[in-house]
Short mmCIF file of C-alpha atoms and ligand atoms in Angstrom, two decimals:
data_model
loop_
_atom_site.label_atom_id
_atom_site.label_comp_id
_atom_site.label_asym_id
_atom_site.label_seq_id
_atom_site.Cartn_x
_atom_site.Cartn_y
_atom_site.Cartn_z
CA UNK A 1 40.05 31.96 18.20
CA UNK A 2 40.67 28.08 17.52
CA UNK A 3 42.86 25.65 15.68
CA UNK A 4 40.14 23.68 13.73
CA UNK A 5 41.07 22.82 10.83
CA UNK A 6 38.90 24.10 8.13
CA UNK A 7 35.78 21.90 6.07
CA UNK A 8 34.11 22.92 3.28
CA UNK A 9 30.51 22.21 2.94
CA UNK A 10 28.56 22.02 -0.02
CA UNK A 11 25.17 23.38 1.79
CA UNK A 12 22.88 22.14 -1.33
CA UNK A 13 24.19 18.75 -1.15
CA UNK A 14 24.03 18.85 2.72
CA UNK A 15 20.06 19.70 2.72
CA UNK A 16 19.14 16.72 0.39
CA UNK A 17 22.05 14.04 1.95
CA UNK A 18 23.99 15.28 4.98
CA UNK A 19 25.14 11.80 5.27
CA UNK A 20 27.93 11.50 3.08
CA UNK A 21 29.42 14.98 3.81
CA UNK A 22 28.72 14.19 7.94
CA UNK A 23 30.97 11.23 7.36
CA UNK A 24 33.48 12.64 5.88
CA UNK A 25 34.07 15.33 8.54
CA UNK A 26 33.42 12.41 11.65
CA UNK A 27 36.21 10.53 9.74
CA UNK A 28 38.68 13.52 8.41
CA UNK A 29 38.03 16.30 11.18
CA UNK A 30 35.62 15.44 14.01
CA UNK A 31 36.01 18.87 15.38
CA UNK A 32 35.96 21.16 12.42
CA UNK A 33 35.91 24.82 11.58
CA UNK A 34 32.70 24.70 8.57
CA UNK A 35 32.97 28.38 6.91
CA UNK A 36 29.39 27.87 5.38
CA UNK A 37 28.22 27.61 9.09
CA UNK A 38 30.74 30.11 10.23
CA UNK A 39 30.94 27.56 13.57
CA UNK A 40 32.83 24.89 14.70
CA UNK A 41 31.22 21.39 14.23
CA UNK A 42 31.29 18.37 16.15
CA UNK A 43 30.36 15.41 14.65
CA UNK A 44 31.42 11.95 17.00
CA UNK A 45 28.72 10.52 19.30
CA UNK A 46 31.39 10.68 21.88
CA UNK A 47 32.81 14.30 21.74
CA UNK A 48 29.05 15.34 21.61
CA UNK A 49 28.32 13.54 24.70
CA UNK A 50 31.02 14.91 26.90
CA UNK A 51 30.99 19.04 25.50
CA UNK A 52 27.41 18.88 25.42
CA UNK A 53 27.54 19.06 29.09
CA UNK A 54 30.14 21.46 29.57
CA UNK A 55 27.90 24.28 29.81
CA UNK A 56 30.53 26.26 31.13
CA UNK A 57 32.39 26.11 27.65
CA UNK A 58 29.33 25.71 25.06
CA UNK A 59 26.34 27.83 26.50
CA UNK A 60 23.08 27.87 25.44
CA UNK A 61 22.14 31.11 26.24
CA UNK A 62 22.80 32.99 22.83
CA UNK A 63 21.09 36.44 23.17
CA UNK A 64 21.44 37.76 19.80
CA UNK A 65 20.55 34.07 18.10
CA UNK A 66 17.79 33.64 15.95
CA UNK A 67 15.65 32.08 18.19
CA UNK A 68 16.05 34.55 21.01
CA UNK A 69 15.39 37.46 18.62
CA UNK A 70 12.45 36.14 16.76
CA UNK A 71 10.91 33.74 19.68
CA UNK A 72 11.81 35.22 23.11
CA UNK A 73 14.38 33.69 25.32
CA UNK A 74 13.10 30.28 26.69
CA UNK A 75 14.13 27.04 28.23
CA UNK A 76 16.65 26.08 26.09
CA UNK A 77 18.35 29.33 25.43
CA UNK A 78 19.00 29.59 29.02
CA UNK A 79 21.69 27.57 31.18
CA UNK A 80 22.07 26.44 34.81
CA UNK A 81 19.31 27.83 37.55
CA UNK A 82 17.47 29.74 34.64
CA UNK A 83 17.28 26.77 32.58
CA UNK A 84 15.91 24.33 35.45
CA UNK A 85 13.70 26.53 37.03
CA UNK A 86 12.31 26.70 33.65
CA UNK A 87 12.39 23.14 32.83
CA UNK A 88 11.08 22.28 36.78
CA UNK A 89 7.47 24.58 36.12
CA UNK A 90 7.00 22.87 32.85
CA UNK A 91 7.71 19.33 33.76
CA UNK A 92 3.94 18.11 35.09
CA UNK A 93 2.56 18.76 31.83
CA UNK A 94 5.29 16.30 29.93
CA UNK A 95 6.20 13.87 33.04
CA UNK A 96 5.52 9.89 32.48
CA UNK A 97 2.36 10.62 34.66
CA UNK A 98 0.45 12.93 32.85
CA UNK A 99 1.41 10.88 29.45
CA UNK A 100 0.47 7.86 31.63
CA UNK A 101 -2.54 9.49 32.85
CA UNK A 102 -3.66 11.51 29.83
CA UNK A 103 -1.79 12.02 27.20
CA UNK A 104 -1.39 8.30 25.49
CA UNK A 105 -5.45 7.98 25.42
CA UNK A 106 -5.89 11.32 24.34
CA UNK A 107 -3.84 10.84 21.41
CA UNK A 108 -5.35 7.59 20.77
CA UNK A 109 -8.77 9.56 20.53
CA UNK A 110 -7.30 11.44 18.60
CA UNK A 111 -5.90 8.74 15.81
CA UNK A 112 -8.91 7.34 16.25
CA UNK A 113 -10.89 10.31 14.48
CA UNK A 114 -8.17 11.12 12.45
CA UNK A 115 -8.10 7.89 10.76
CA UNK A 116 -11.64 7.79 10.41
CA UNK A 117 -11.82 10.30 8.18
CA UNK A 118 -8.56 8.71 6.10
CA UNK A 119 -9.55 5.15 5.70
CA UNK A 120 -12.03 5.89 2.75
CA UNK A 121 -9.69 7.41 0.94
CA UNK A 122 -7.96 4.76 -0.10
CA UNK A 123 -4.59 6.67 -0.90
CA UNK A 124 -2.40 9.51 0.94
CA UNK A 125 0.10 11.34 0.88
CA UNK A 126 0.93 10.61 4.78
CA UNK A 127 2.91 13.48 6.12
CA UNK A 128 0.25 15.78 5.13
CA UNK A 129 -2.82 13.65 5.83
CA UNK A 130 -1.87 11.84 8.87
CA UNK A 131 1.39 12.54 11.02
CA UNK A 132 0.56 16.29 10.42
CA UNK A 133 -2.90 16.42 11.91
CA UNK A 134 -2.13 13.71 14.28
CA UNK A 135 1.04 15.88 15.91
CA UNK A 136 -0.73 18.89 15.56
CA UNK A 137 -3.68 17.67 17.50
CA UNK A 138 -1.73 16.01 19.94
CA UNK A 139 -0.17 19.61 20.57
CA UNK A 140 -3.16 21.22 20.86
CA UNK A 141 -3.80 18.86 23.66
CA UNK A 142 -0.71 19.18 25.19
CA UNK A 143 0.00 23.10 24.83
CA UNK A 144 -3.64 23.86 25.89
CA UNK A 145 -4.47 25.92 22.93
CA UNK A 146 -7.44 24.34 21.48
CA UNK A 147 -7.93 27.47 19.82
CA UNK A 148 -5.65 26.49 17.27
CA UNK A 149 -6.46 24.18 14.43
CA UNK A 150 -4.19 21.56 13.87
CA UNK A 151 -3.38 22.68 10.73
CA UNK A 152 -2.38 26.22 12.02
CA UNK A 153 -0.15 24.49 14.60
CA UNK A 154 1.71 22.68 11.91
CA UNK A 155 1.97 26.28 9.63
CA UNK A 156 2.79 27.86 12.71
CA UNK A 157 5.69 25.25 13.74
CA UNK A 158 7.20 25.56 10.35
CA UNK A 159 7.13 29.42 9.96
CA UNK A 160 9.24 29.45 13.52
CA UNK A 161 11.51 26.49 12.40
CA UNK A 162 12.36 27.98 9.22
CA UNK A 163 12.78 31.11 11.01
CA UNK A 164 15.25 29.95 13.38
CA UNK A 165 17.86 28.07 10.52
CA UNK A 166 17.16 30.94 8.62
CA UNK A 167 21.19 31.62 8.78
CA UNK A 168 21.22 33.44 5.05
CA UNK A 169 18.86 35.71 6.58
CA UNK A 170 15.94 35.86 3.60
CA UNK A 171 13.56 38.60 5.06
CA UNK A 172 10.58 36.99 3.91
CA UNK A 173 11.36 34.17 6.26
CA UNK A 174 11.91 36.02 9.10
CA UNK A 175 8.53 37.73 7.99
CA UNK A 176 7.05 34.63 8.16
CA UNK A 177 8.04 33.36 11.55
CA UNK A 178 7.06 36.61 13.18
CA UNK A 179 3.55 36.34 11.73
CA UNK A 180 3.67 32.53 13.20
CA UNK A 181 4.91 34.37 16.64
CA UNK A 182 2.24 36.85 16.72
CA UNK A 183 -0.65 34.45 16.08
CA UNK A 184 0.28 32.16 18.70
CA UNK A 185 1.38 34.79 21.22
CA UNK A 186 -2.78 35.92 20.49
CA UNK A 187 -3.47 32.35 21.09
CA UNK A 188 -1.63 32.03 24.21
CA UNK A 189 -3.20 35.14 25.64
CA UNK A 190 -6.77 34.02 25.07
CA UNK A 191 -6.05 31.31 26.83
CA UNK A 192 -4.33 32.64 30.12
CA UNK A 193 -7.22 35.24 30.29
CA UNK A 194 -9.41 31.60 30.13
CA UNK A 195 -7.89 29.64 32.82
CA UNK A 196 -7.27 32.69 34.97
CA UNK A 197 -10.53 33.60 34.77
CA UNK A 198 -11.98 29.85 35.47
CA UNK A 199 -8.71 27.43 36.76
CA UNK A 200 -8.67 24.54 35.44
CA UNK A 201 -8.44 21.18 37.74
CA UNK A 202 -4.96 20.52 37.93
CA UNK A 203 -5.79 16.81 36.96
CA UNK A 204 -7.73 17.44 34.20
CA UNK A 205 -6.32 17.53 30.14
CA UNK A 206 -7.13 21.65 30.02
CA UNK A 207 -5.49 21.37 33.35
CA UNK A 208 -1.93 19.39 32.74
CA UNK A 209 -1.44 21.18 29.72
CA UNK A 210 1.94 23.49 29.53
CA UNK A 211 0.00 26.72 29.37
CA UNK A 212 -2.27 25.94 32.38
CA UNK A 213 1.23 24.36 34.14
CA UNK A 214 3.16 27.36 33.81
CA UNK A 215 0.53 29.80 34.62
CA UNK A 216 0.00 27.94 37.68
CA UNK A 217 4.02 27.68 38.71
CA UNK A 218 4.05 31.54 38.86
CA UNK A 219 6.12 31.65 35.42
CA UNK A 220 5.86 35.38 34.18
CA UNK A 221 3.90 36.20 31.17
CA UNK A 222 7.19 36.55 28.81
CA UNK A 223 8.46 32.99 29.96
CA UNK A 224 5.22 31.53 28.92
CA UNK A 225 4.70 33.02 26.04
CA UNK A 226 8.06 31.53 24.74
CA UNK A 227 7.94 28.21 26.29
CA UNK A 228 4.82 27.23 24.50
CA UNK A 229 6.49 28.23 21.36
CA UNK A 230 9.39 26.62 22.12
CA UNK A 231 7.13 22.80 22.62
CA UNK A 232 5.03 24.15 19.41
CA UNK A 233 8.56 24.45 17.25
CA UNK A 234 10.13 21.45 19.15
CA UNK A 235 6.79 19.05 19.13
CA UNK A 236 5.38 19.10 15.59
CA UNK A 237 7.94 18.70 13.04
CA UNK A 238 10.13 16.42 14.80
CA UNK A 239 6.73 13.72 15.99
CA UNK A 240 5.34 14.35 12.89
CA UNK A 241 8.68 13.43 10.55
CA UNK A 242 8.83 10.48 12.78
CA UNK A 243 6.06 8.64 12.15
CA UNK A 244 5.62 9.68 8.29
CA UNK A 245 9.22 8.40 7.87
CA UNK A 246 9.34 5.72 10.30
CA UNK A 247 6.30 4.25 8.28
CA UNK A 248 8.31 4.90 5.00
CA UNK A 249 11.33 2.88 6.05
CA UNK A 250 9.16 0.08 7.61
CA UNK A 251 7.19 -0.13 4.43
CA UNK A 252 10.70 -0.27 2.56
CA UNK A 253 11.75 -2.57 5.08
CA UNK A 254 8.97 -5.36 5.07
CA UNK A 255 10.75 -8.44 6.67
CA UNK A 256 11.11 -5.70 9.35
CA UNK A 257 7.32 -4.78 9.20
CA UNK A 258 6.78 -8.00 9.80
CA UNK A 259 8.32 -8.52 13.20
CA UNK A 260 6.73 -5.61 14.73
CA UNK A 261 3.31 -6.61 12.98
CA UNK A 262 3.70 -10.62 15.12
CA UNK A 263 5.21 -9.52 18.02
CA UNK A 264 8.73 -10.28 17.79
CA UNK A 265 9.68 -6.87 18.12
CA UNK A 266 8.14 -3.83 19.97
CA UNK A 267 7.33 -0.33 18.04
CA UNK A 268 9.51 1.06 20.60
CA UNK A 269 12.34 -0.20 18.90
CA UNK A 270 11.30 1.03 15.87
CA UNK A 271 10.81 4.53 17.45
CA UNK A 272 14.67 4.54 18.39
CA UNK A 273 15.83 3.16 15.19
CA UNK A 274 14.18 5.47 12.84
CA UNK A 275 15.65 8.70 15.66
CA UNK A 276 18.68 7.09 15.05
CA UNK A 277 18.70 6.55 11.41
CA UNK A 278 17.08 9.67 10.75
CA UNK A 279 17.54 12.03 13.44
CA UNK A 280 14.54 15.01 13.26
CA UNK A 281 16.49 17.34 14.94
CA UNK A 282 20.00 16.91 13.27
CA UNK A 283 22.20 19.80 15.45
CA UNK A 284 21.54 22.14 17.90
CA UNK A 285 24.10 25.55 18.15
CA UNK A 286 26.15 26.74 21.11
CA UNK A 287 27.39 29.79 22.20
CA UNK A 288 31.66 29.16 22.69
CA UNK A 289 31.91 30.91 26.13
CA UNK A 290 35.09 29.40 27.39
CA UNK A 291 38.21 27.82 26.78
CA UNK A 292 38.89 24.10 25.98
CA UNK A 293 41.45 21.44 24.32
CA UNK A 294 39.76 19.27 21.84
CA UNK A 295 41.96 16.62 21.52
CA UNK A 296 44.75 18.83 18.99
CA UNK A 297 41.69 21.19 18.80
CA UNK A 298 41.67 24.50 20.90
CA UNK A 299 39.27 27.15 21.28
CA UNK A 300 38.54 30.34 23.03
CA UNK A 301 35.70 32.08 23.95
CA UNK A 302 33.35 33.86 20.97
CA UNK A 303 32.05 32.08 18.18
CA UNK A 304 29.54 29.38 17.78
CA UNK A 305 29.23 25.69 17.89
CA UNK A 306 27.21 22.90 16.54
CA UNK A 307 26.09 19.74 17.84
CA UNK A 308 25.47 17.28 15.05
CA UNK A 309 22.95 14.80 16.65
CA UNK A 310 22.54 13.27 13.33
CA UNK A 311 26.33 13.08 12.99
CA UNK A 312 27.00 11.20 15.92
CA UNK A 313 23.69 8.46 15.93
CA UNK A 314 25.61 7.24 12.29
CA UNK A 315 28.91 7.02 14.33
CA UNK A 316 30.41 3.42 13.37
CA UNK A 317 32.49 3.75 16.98
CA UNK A 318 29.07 2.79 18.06
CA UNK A 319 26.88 1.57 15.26
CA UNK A 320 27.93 -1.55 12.94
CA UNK A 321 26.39 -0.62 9.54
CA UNK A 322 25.04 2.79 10.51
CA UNK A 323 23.55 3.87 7.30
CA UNK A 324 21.10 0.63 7.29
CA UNK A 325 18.16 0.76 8.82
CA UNK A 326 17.71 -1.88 11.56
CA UNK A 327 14.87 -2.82 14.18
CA UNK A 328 16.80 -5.28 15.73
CA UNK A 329 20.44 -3.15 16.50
CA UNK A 330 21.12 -1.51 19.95
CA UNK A 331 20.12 1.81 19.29
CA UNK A 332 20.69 2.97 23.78
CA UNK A 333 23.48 5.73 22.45
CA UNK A 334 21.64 7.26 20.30
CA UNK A 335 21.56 11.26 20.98
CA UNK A 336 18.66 12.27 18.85
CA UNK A 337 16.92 13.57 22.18
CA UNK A 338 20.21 15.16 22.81
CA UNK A 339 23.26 14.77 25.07
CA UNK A 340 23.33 17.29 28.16
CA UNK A 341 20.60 19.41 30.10
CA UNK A 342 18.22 20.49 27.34
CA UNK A 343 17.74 16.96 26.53
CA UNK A 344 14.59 16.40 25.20
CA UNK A 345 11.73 17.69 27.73
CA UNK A 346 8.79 15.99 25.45
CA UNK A 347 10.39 12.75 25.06
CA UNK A 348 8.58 10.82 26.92
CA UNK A 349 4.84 12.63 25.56
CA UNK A 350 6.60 11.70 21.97
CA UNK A 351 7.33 7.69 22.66
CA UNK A 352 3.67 7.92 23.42
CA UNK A 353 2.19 9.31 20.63
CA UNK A 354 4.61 7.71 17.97
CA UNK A 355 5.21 4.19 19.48
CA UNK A 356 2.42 3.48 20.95
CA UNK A 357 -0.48 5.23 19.00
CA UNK A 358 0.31 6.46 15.37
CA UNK A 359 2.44 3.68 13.87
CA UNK A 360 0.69 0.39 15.34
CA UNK A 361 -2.69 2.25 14.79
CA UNK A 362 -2.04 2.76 11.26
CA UNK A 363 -0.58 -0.15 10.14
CA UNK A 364 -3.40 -1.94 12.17
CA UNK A 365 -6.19 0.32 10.16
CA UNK A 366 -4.63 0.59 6.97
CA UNK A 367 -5.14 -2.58 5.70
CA UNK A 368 -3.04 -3.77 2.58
CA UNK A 369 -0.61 -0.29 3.11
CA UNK A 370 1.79 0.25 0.12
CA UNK A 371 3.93 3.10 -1.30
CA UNK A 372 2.31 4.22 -4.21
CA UNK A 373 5.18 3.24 -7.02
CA UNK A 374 4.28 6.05 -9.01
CA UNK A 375 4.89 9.17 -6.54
CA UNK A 376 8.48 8.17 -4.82
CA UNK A 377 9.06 9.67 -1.31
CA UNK A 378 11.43 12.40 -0.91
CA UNK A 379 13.42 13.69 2.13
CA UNK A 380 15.27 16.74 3.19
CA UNK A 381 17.15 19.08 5.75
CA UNK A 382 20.21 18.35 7.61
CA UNK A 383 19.52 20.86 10.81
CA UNK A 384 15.66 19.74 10.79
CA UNK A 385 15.33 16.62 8.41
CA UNK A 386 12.67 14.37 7.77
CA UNK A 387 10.11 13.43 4.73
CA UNK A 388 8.85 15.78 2.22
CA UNK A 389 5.88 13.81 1.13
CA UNK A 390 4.92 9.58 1.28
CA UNK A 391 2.24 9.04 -0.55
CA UNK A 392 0.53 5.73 0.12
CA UNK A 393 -2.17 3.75 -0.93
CA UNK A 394 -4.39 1.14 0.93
CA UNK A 395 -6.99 -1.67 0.34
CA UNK A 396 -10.38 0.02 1.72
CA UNK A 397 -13.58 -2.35 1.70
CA UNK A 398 -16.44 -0.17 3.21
CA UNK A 399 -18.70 -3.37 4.69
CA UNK A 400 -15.43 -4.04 7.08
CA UNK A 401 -15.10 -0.33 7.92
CA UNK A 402 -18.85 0.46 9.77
CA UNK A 403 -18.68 2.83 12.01
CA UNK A 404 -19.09 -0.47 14.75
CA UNK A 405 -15.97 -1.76 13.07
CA UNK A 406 -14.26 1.18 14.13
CA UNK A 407 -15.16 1.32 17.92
CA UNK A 408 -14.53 -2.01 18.39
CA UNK A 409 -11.05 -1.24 17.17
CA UNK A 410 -10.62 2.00 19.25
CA UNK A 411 -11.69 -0.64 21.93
CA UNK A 412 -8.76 -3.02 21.19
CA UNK A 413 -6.03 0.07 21.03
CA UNK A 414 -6.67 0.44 24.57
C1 HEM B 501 10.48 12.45 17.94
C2 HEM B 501 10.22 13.55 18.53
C3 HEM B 501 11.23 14.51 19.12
C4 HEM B 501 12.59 14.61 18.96
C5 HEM B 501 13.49 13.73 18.11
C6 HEM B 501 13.05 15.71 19.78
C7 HEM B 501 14.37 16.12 19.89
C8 HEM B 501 14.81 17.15 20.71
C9 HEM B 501 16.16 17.61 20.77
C10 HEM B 501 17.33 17.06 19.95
C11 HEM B 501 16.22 18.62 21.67
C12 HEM B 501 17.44 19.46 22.03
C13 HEM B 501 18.34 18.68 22.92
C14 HEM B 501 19.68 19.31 23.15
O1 HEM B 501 19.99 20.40 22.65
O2 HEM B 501 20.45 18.65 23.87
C15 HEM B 501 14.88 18.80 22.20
C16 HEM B 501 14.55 19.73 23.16
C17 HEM B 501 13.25 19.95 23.57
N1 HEM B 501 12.12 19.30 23.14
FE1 HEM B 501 12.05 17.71 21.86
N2 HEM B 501 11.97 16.28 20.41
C18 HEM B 501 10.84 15.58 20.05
C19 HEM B 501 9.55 15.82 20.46
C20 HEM B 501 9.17 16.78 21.37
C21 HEM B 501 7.83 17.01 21.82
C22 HEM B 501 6.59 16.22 21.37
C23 HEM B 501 7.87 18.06 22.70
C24 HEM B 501 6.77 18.72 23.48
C25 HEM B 501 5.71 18.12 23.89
C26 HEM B 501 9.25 18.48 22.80
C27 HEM B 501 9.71 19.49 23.62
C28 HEM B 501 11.03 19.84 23.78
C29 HEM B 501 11.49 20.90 24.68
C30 HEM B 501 10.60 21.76 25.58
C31 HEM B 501 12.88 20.96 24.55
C32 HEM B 501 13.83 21.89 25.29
C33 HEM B 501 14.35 21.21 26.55
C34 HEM B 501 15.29 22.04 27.38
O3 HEM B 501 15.77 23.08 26.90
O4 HEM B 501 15.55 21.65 28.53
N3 HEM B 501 10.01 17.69 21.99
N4 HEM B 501 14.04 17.89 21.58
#
């Protein structure tokens, strides 16, 4: 039961712009009834920040959601004790001190090789070629499962996403995602049997990662089978639509470019103004388990919610111009990590890898780095968005790129 007032939603128009249509509902019904969603959607930075938190009333733990059903329950279908206890065992393997101590130079290894092989190429299409296999790698590393090929991890991560928005319920999507599920559950397996028959050291890469972290906290087999899958659905897509699209909106941005390439700006800021602009992760659903007035909105319990993350970070309460794309604005409210408990547990791991190692390392490789005129970049999603495909071309001179060339320049990364 509720008194939301009612909001259409054209769903085909919402996939390739959820801007306008976002707007419209922030300005015209902030807390709205959307039948196409069947749920009640909130869309001001504000009202997202306080309900987020009010676990009591919007619960994550949704037992007959689609991510539940097809992926286990884990982390951040839980609430309260279950959810922290959860959180807690994972937390060495994504803390500032394992990215500190690991992470941030095993990624840079890691766009070190990967660029290697992309530099003679001369042209790419970059969400493909480059954020793909640099986000999958870096979740090999930090999963554990380096019996998964980047490429699989990146198949894999999209099978599960697509299985979890799946809300018109096409079987051969669910098909897909619990093909995804059953190769990495194999995966995962392979890989407890390995550690528990030879433990990693606990400050060692094999040894921080989530798989060897949770095995070691005394999580139970189903709780790590689902947590991995949760970081492997929550840490490719949204890393990997960062830095393909954050590179497409500098590159369409050059006085912008420009700053960060001198100095006057730091690729942090970039980071946070492309989440903002472009949130990966546009909502995130609740469970209505109690009672609450909205402002002249009230609900009861039963039904779902939605948290529009991408909603609120283009809320002009907060954000002069929010539809521009700006280096240089105060981006500290953005929610793209999210609001209340579940925010963001690889957040830190993902400043690393996208601020500090893909973006300066490519435009610092990539010399002369263009959009190729002739193949436009496209974008989708509203509930997952980012680019479809950015297809780029460079200036590639092969005496400047010997193989001494390119150590000296892993050298300077550091
Ligand atoms: C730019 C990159 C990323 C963005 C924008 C992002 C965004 C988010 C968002 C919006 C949530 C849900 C927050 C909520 O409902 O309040 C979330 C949760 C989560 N993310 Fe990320 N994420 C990113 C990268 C990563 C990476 C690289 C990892 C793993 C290494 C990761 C692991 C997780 C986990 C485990 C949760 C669940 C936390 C919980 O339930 O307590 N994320 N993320």
């Amino acid at each position: 039961m509720h008194t939301a007032p009612h909001f259409d939603i054209d769903m085909d128009a919402l996939w390739h712009d959820p801007y306008p249509q976002l707007a419209r509902l922030r300005a015209e019904a902030p807390v709205a009834y959307v039948p196409q969603l069947d749920g009640i959607v909130f869309t001001r930075r504000d009202d997202i920040d306080i309900w987020e938190k009010r676990i009591d009333i919007f619960s994550s733990e949704q037992p007959g959601g689609l991510m539940t059903r097809l992926m286990g329950q884990n982390m951040m279908r839980h609430d309260g004790d279950a959810h922290q206890s959860q959180r807690r065992a994972m937390q060495p393997a994504v803390s500032p001190r394992a990215v500190q101590r690991h992470w941030r130079a095993a990624f840079r290894e890691a766009a070190v090789r990967v660029l290697d092989e992309l530099v003679p190429q001369g042209q790419a299409d970059l969400c493909t070629d480059y954020a793909m296999t640099l986000s999958g790698e870096a979740l090999r590393l930090i999963t554990g499962l380096d019996n998964v090929t980047a490429h699989e991890m990146d198949a894999h991560s999209q099978a599960m996403i697509d299985g979890i928005s799946n809300y018109a319920g096409e079987t051969d999507t669910e098909a897909r995602c619990l093909s995804a599920v059953a190769a990495l559950d194999a995966a995962i397996e392979a890989r407890l049997d390995a550690f528990a028959a030879s433990p990693p050291d606990p400050d060692s890469i094999d040894g921080v990662s989530v798989i060897a972290v949770l095995q070691r906290a005394g999580a139970t087999h189903d709780q790590i089978l689902a947590n991995v899958k949760l970081v492997i659905s929550g840490g490719q897509n949204e890393p990997r639509d960062a830095i393909a699209g954050g590179a497409w909106a500098l590159l369409t941005h050059p006085d912008q470019l420009a700053c960060l390439m001198d100095g006057t700006v730091g690729w942090d800021r970039a980071f946070d103004e492309y989440l903002r602009w472009m949130a990966p992760i546009g909502m995130s659903p609740r469970r209505i388990a109690g009672s609450a007035e909205i402002g002249d909105v009230k609900i009861t319990p039963g039904g779902r919610a939605f948290f529009m993350f991408g909603a609120a970070n283009r809320d002009p309460a907060h954000f002069t111009d929010p539809d521009s794309f700006d280096i240089t604005r105060d981006t500290r409210k953005h929610i793209a990590f999210g609001a209340g408990p579940h925010f963001c547990a690889g957040a830190f791991a993902a400043r690393a890898l996208v601020a500090d190692v893909a973006l300066p390392m490519m435009f610092e490789r990539l010399g002369g780095l263009r959009l190729d005129p002739g193949r436009p970049a496209g974008f989708g999603g509203w509930a997952f968005r980012g680019p479809l495909t950015v297809h780029l071309c460079w200036d590639y001179d092969r005496a400047e790129n010997t193989a001494g060339k390119t150590a000296d320049r892993e050298e300077k990364a550091r």
